[in-house]
Structure formats: structure tokens, C-alpha cells
PDB file of C-alpha atoms in Angstrom:
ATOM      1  CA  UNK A 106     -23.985  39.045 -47.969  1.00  0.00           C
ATOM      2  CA  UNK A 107     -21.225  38.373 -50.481  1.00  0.00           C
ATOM      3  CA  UNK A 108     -21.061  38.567 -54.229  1.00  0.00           C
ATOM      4  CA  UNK A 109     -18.441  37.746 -56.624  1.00  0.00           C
ATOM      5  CA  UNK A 110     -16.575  39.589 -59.736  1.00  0.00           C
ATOM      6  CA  UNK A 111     -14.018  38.624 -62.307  1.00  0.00           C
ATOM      7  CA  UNK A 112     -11.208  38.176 -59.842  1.00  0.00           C
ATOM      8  CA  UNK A 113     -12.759  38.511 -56.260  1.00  0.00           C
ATOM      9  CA  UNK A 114     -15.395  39.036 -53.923  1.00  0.00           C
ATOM     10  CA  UNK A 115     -16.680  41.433 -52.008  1.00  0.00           C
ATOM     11  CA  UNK A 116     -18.244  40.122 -48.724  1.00  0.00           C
ATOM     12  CA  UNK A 117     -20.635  42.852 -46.121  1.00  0.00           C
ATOM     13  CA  UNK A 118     -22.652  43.292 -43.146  1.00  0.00           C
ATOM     14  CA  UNK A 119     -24.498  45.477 -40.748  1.00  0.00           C
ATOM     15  CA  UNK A 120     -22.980  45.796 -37.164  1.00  0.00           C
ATOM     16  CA  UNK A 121     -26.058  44.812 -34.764  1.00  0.00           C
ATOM     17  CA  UNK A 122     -26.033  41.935 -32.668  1.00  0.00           C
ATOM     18  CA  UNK A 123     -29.440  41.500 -30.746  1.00  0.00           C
ATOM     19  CA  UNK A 124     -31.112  39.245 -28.402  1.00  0.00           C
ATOM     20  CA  UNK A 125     -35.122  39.285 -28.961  1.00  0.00           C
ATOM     21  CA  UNK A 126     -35.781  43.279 -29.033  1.00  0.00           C
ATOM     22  CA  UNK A 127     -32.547  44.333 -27.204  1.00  0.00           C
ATOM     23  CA  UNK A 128     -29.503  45.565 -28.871  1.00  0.00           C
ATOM     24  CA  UNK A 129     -26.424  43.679 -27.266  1.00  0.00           C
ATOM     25  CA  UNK A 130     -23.725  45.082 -29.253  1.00  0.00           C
ATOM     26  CA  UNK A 131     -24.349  47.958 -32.036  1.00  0.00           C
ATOM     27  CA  UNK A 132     -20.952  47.865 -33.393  1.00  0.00           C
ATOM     28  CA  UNK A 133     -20.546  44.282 -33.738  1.00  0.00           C
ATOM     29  CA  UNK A 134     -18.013  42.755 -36.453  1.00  0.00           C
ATOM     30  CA  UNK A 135     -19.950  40.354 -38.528  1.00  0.00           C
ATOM     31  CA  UNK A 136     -16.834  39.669 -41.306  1.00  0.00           C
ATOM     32  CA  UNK A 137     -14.254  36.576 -39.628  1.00  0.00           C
ATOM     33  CA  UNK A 138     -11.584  35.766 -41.671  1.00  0.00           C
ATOM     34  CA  UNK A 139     -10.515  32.154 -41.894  1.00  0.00           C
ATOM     35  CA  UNK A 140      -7.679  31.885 -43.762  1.00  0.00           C
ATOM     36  CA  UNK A 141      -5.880  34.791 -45.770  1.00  0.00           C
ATOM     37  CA  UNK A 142      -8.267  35.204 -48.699  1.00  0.00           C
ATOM     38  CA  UNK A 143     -11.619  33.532 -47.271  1.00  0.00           C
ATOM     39  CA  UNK A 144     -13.833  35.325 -44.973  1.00  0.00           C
ATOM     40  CA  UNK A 145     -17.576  33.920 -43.692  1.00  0.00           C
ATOM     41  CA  UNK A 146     -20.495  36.205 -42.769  1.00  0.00           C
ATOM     42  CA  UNK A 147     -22.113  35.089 -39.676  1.00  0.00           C
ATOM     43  CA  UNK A 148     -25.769  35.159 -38.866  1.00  0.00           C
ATOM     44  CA  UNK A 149     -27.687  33.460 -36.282  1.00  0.00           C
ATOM     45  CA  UNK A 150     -26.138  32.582 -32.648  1.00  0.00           C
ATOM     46  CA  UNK A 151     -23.086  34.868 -32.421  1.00  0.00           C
ATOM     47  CA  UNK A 152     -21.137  32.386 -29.809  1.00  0.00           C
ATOM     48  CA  UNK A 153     -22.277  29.143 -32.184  1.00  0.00           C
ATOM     49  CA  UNK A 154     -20.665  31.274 -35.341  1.00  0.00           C
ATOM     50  CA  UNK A 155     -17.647  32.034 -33.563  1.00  0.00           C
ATOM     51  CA  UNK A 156     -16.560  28.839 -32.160  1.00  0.00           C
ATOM     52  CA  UNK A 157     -17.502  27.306 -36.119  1.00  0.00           C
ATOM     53  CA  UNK A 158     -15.047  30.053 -37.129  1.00  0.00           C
ATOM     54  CA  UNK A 159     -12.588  29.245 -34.984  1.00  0.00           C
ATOM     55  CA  UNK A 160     -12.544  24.926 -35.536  1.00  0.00           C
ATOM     56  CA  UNK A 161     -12.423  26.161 -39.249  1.00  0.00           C
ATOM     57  CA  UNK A 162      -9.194  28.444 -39.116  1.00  0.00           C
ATOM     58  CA  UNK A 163      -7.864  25.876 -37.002  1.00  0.00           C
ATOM     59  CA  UNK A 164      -8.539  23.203 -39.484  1.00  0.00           C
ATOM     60  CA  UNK A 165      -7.438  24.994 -42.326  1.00  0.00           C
ATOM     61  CA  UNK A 166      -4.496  26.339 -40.953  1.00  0.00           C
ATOM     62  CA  UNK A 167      -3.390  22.118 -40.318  1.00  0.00           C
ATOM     63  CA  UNK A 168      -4.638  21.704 -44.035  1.00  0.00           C
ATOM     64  CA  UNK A 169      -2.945  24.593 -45.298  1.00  0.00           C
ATOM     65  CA  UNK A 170       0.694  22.887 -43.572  1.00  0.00           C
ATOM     66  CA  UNK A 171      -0.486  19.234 -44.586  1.00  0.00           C
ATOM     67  CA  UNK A 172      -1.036  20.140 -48.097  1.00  0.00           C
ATOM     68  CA  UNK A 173       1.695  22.874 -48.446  1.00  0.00           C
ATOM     69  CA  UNK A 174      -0.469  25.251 -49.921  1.00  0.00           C
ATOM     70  CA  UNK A 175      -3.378  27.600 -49.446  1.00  0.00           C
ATOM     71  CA  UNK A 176      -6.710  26.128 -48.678  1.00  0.00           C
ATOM     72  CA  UNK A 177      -9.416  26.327 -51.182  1.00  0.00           C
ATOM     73  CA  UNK A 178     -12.722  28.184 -50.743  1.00  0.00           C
ATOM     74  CA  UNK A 179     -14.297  24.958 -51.271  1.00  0.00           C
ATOM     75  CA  UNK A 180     -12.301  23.419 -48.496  1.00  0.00           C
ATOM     76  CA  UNK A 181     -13.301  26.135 -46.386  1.00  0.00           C
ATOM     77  CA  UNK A 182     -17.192  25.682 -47.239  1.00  0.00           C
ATOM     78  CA  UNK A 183     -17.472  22.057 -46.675  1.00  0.00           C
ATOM     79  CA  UNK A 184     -15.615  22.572 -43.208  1.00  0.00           C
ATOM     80  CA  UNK A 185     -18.518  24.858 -42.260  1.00  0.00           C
ATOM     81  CA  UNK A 186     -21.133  22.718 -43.878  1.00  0.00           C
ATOM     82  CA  UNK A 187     -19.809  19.781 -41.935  1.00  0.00           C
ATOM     83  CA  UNK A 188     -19.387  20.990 -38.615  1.00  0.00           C
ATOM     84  CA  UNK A 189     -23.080  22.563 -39.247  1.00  0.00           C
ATOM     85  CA  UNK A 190     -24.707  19.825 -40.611  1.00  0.00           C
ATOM     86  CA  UNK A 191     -23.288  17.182 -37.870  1.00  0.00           C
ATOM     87  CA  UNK A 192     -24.505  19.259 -35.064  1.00  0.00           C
ATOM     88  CA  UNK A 193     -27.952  20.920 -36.768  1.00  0.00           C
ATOM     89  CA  UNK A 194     -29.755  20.039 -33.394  1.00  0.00           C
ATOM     90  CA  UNK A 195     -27.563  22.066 -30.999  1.00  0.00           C
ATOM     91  CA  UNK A 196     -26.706  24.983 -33.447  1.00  0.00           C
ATOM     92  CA  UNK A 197     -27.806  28.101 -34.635  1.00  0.00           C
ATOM     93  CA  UNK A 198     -25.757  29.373 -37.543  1.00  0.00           C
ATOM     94  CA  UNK A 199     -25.937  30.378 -41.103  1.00  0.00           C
ATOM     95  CA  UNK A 200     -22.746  31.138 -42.445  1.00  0.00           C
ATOM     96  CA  UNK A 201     -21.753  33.108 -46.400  1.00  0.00           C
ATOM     97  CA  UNK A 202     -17.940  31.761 -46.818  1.00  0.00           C
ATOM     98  CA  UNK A 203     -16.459  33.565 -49.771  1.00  0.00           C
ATOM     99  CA  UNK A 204     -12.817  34.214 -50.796  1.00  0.00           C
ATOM    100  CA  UNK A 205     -10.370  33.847 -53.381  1.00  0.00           C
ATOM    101  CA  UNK A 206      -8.347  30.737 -54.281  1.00  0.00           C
ATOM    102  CA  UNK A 207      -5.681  29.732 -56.942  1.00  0.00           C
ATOM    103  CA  UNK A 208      -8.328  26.633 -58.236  1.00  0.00           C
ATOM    104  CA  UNK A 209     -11.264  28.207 -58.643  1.00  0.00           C
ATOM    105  CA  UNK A 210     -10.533  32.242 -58.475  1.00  0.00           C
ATOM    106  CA  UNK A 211     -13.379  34.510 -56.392  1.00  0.00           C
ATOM    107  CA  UNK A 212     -16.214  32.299 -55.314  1.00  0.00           C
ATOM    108  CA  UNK A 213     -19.460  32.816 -52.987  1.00  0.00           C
ATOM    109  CA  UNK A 214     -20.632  29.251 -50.677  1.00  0.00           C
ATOM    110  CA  UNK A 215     -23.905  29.918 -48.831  1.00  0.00           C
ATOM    111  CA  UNK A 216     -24.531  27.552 -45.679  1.00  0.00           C
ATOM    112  CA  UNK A 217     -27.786  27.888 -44.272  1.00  0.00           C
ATOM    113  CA  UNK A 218     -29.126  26.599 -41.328  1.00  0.00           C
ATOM    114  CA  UNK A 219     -29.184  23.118 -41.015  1.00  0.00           C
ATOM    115  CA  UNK A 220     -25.709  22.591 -42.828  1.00  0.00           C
ATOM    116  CA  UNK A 221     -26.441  22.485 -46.389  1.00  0.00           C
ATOM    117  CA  UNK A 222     -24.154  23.989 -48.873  1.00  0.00           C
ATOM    118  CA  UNK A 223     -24.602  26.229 -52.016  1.00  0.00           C
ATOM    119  CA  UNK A 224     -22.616  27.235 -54.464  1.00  0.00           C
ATOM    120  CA  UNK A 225     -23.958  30.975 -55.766  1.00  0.00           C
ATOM    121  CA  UNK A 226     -22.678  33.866 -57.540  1.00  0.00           C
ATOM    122  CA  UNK A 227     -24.049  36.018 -55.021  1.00  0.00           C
ATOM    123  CA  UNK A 228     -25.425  35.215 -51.325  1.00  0.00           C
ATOM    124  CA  UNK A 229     -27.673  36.690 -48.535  1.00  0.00           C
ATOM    125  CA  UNK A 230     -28.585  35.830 -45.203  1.00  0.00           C
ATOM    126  CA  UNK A 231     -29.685  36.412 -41.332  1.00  0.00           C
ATOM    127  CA  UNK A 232     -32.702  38.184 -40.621  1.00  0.00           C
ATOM    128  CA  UNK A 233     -32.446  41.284 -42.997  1.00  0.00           C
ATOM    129  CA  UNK A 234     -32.190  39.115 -46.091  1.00  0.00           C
ATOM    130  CA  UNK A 235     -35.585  38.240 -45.698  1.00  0.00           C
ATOM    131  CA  UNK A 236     -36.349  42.305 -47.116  1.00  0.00           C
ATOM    132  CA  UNK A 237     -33.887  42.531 -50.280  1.00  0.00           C
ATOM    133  CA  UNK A 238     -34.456  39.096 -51.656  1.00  0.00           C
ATOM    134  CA  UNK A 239     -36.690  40.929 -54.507  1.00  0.00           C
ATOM    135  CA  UNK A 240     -33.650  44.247 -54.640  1.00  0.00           C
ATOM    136  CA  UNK A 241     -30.977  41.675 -55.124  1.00  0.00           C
ATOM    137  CA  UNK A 242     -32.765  39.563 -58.039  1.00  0.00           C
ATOM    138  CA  UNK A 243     -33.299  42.409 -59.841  1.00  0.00           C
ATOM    139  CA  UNK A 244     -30.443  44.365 -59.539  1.00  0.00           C
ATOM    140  CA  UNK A 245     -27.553  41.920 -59.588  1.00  0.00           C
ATOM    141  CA  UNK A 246     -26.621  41.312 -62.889  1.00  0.00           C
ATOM    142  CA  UNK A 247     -23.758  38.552 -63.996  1.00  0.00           C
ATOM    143  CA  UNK A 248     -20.155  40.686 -64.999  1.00  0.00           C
ATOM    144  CA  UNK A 249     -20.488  43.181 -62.827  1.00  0.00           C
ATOM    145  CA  UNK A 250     -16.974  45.184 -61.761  1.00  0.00           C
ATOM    146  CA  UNK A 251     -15.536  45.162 -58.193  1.00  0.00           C
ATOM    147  CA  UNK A 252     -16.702  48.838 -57.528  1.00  0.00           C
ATOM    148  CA  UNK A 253     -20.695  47.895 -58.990  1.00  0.00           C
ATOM    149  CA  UNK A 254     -20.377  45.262 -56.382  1.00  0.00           C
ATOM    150  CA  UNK A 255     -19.190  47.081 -53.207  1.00  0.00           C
ATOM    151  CA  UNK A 256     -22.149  49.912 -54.128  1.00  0.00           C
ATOM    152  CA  UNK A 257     -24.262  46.496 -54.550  1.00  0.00           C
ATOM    153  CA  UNK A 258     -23.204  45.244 -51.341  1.00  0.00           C
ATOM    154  CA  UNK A 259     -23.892  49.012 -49.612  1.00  0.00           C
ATOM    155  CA  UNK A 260     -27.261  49.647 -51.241  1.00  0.00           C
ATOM    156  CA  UNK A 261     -28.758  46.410 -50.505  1.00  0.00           C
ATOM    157  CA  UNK A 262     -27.732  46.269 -46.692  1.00  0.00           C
ATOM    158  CA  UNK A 263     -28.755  49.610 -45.855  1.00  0.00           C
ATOM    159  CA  UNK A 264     -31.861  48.803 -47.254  1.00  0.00           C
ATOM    160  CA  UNK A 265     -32.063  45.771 -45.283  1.00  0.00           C
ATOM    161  CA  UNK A 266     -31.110  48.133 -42.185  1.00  0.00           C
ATOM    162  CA  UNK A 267     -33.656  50.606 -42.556  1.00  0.00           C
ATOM    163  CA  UNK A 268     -36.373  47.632 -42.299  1.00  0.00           C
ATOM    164  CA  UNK A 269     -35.137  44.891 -40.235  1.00  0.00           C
ATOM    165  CA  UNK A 270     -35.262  45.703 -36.169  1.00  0.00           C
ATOM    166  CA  UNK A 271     -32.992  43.496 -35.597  1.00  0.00           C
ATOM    167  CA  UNK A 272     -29.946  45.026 -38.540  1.00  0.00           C
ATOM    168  CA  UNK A 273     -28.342  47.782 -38.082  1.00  0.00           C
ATOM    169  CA  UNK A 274     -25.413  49.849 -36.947  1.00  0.00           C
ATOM    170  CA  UNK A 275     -22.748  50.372 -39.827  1.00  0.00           C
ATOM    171  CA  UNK A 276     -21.885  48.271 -42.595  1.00  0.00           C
ATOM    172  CA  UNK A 277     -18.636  46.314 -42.910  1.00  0.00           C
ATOM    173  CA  UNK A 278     -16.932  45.394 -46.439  1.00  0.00           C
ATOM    174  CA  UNK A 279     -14.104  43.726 -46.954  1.00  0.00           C
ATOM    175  CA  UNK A 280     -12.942  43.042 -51.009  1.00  0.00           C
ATOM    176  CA  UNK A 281     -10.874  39.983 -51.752  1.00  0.00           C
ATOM    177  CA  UNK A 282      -8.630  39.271 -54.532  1.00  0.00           C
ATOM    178  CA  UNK A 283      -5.491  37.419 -55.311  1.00  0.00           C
ATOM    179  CA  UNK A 284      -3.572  40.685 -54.123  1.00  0.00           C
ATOM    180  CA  UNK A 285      -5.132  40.454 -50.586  1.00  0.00           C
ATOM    181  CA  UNK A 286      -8.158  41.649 -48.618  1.00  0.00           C
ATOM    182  CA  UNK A 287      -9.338  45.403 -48.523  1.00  0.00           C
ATOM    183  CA  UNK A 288     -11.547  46.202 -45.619  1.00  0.00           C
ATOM    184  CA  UNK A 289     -14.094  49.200 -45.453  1.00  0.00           C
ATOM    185  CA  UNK A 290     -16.621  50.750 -43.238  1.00  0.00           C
ATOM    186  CA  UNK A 291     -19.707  52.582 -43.764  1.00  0.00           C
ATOM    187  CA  UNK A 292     -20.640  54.634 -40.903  1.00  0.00           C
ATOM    188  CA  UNK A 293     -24.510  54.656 -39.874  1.00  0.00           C
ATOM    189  CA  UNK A 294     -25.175  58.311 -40.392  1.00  0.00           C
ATOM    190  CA  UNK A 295     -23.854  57.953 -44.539  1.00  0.00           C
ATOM    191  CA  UNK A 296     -25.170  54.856 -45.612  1.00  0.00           C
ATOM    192  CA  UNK A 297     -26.524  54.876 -49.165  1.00  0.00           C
ATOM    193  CA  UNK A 298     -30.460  54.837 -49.213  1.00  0.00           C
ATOM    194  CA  UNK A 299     -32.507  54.880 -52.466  1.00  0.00           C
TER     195      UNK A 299
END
């Protein structure tokens, strides 16, 4: 999930990476960054969200050295939604791209499957999502500060971990602004339930 504040974002997720009702990987990193200030969450097929990932830094980094500047989140997004969208058939991915950007400041892009692309204040997806979708309505509220949103980012992932089978593990931040990226970890056994 990611959600924006005046001046950034702060992007999480659990660690789990499974395949039907077996765990593959408990301790899985879920946060990719693109560029220096964007990151995407990545839900669905782990190998079909990393070789997106990878086209994308790869096109932005060309962009980036065409354009002699940073890419925009925006730029970043519609990569994603492209490369989804053109291959919907053969792909499983849902993808959160959020960053920070000199045109636009902290922003939050969701692409779901089947490429579209949505711009939100705040975003959630993968299976988990499916059991906060009523925690996150009611508790995000517009103007909230960077440290409300990283304890909104915690809260509603562990709740989603404590439901979903197929979340889990420990939970992965990482807060963007225009100084840089902060990344933090949660560790399973202190993760903030109700």
C-alpha cells in the first residue's frame, strides 16, 4: 500500500511470497525502487513484477539522460500501465508506484491488473487488501502528517496479515521525500494490532 502527505509518501508491505498454500519465501522484499524517489509495490506474479520493474528502471534511467532531469512519478506510472496493459493476457501483476517528483510533489498511481491506471491519494492491493478496504476508508483522513501515515501504513497491514493466509512475515516501509528515501522494518513478533 502507499499513501501520500504534504511532501511525500510513505509506501509498505508484508514479506510473504506464496504459491497456492505454500510459503516460498517469508522474508520477501515487496518495495523495488525505480528511480531515486519512486518505488512500486508489487503484488501478483513475483517474476512478472520483477522483470516490469526492471524494463521500467531501465526506461527511466534512458529518460532520465534524454530529458536531463529526474523522471516524473507520472512517467513512471504510465511505463507500468503500458507494459501491463499491452501484455494483460500473459501477465499477472498489480503494481502501487508512488514517489516524489519536482512537478507534482508526493503522489500515489495504483495499476491494477489488467493495466489500468489511477491516480489516488492513498492505494492498496494484492490479496490482503481485500480485508482493510473498510479500515482504510474510515481511517484515512486527507492532511494527515508523515508519522500518522507510517502508523497508517503499519496498522492497516498487520491487520491485513493477521487475516490473509497468503500475507505475512514483516512489514517493509520506506518514506519518500524530496530529501531522499527512508526505509524501515517491522519485525513479525512487534507489529501493531488493534
Amino acid at each position: 500500500m502507499a499513501v501520500a502527505f504534504d511532501g511525500g509518501v510513505v509506501v509498505g508491505a508484508d514479506s510473504r511470497t506464496s504459491t497456492g498454500s505454500y510459503v516460498a519465501n517469508r522474508a520477501s522484499d515487496k518495495l523495488t525502487p525505480v528511480h531515486d524517489r519512486i518505488y512500486c509495490c508489487r503484488s501478483g506474479s513475483a517474476a512478472d513484477t520483477q522483470a516490469i520493474s526492471d524494463y521500467v528502471r531501465h526506461f527511466l534511467d534512458q529518460h532520465s539522460v534524454d530529458v536531463d532531469k529526474p523522471p516524473t512519478v507520472k512517467t513512471a506510472a504510465n511505463l507500468f500501465k503500458t507494459i501491463i496493459y499491452n501484455n494483460k493476457d500473459a501477465l499477472m501483476a498489480g503494481v502501487i508506484v508512488a514517489g516524489w517528483d519536482a512537478v507534482e510533489g508526493a503522489s500515489v498511481y495504483s495499476v491494477p491488473l489488467g493495466g489500468a491506471l489511477v491516480k489516488q491519494p492513498f492505494a492498496i492491493g494484492g490479496s490482503g487488501s481485500t480485508y482493510i478496504y473498510g479500515f482504510c476508508d474510515a481511517m484515512y483522513r486527507p492532511g494527515m502528517t508523515k508519522e500518522e501515515c507510517q502508523q497508517f501504513v503499519a496498522k492497516a497491514l498487520s491487520l491485513a496479515m493477521s487475516r490473509d493466509s497468503s500475507s505475512g512475515g514483516v512489514i517493509r516501509t520506506v518514506t519518500i521525500t524530496k530529501d531522499g528515501c527512508t526505509r524501515d522494518f517491522i519485525p513479525g513478533d512487534r507489529l501493531p494490532h488493534m
